[in-house]
Amino acid sequence: MNKKAAPSPEAIKAWARLMRVSRRLVEKAEDALKEGGLPPLTWYDVLHELAEAGEGGLRPFQLIERTLFAQYNISRLLARLEADGLVEKLPVSDDGRGQTIRITGKGRETRRLMWAVYGRSIADLVGARLSADELDTLAGLLGRLRHPPE
Amino acid sequence: MNKKAAPSPEAIKAWARLMRVSRRLVEKAEDALKEGGLPPLTWYDVLHELAEAGEGGLRPFQLIERTLFAQYNISRLLARLEADGLVEKLPVSDDGRGQTIRITGKGRETRRLMWAVYGRSIADLVGARLSADELDTLAGLLGRLRHPPE
DNA sequence: TCAAGCTTGATGCAATTGCATCTATCGCCT
DNA sequence: AGGCGATAGATGCAATTGCATCAAGCTTGA
């Protein structure tokens, strides 16, 4: 069953818009960060999760779950963040393989600086263009597209 | 004016959803193509534009306008497509710098094969999850986020 | 006509991503 | 205890992306 499953014109249009608009917006947000001499969005995502996690930190595999980065990607991203002194890697007592990643003071500060720019981008690119109700509608519809089958 | 411009919670949530969902869906669509031994989505985008353009073909800079790829990216992507025999580069008479890119028969065939898989992904990931009305609403809201300022 | 500046497209080089695989440790099962 | 598959994270290597710059051809204006 479900052999052909050609998408409807509405589905194609929504998909196309989603692809284009999201790419474009990411690009804009990245440009703004670059213009401010700040690290890329990927760094923000990780710093954000770590900041939320607090002093307890997170294990790399937890970051993978939360951020959708590939394993090798997180591994290297963390290496860069550590090299920049934004996070620290701590051995974890009950698992000799693992480590706990904790954000440093400098990391928090960097995140703050990035948010000043990134938050502004969000406000300009999205907040200023749709009403609160529309934003809720949008978020609701997008929410239904999460957790794709399988 | 507009000094702080902190984004509203609604804006943040819609943004976050947009980022996550779009990344996730692209990933799923890419996975499906890979599973079918087919080229990546970027190839499809270009082949699609060229197929629509017909025998007249398109200049690389026109592809850049239509697809949002960076110039160097298109340049290399076209080189790969040409190496695979999916497009051909023709000199253009009235401009010695330029070239016209035309899709080949093999290119059309590849696009067809890719669409069989890609279209199915769109149907599954989006078409099957929202009604036609909801898809229209989504497309409409996303449309209002196009053409970011400046 | 021809120099200056713009447009088109390519390319060298560094950084990042993707893939496959590796090492080390863990947990379980016998 | 000892072995075996599963999990955590790192890494070598190839492909892609990003940045800066380049070469070639066009256009304009003195």
XYZ file of C-alpha atoms in Angstrom, chain B residues 29-111:
83
model
C 14.513 13.721 2.914
C 18.262 13.409 2.432
C 18.288 10.063 4.144
C 15.596 8.780 1.840
C 17.568 9.868 -1.216
C 20.737 8.304 0.105
C 18.919 5.119 0.804
C 17.864 5.058 -2.811
C 21.426 5.621 -3.970
C 20.447 9.009 -5.320
C 22.277 12.358 -5.302
C 21.662 14.932 -2.562
C 18.884 17.514 -2.456
C 21.123 20.280 -3.746
C 21.351 18.451 -7.049
C 17.615 18.212 -7.223
C 17.164 21.917 -6.706
C 19.369 22.719 -9.635
C 17.990 20.025 -11.899
C 14.498 21.198 -11.082
C 15.209 24.769 -12.086
C 16.911 23.655 -15.248
C 14.101 21.310 -16.172
C 11.597 24.117 -15.728
C 13.732 26.408 -17.837
C 13.559 23.978 -20.755
C 15.830 23.833 -23.773
C 16.829 27.466 -23.442
C 18.683 26.638 -20.266
C 19.790 29.099 -17.642
C 22.855 31.128 -16.899
C 24.614 30.293 -13.648
C 23.766 33.664 -12.177
C 20.105 32.982 -12.824
C 20.400 29.766 -10.896
C 21.911 31.708 -8.030
C 18.925 34.034 -7.976
C 16.472 31.167 -8.008
C 18.114 28.798 -5.569
C 19.898 30.906 -2.958
C 23.136 29.047 -3.474
C 26.327 31.009 -3.159
C 28.150 31.758 -6.369
C 31.135 29.525 -5.679
C 28.776 26.813 -4.649
C 26.879 26.866 -7.906
C 30.103 26.956 -9.833
C 31.271 23.742 -8.236
C 27.917 22.082 -8.188
C 27.601 22.625 -11.915
C 31.050 21.187 -12.418
C 29.949 18.034 -10.609
C 26.696 17.833 -12.515
C 28.561 18.243 -15.765
C 31.070 15.587 -14.797
C 28.127 13.274 -14.255
C 26.634 14.168 -17.603
C 23.473 15.628 -16.093
C 23.931 19.094 -17.523
C 25.898 20.628 -20.330
C 27.604 23.992 -20.529
C 27.109 25.942 -23.715
C 28.940 29.092 -24.668
C 26.604 32.040 -25.022
C 26.891 34.124 -28.137
C 26.379 37.631 -26.881
C 28.478 37.424 -23.735
C 31.919 35.886 -23.955
C 32.197 35.455 -20.182
C 29.074 33.509 -19.670
C 27.648 30.143 -20.410
C 24.259 28.613 -20.610
C 23.524 25.538 -18.587
C 21.152 23.040 -20.095
C 19.853 19.856 -18.559
C 20.564 16.679 -20.517
C 18.373 13.664 -21.077
C 20.245 11.855 -18.360
C 19.718 14.868 -16.147
C 15.977 14.729 -16.695
C 15.954 11.054 -15.968
C 17.888 11.531 -12.762
C 15.531 14.266 -11.709
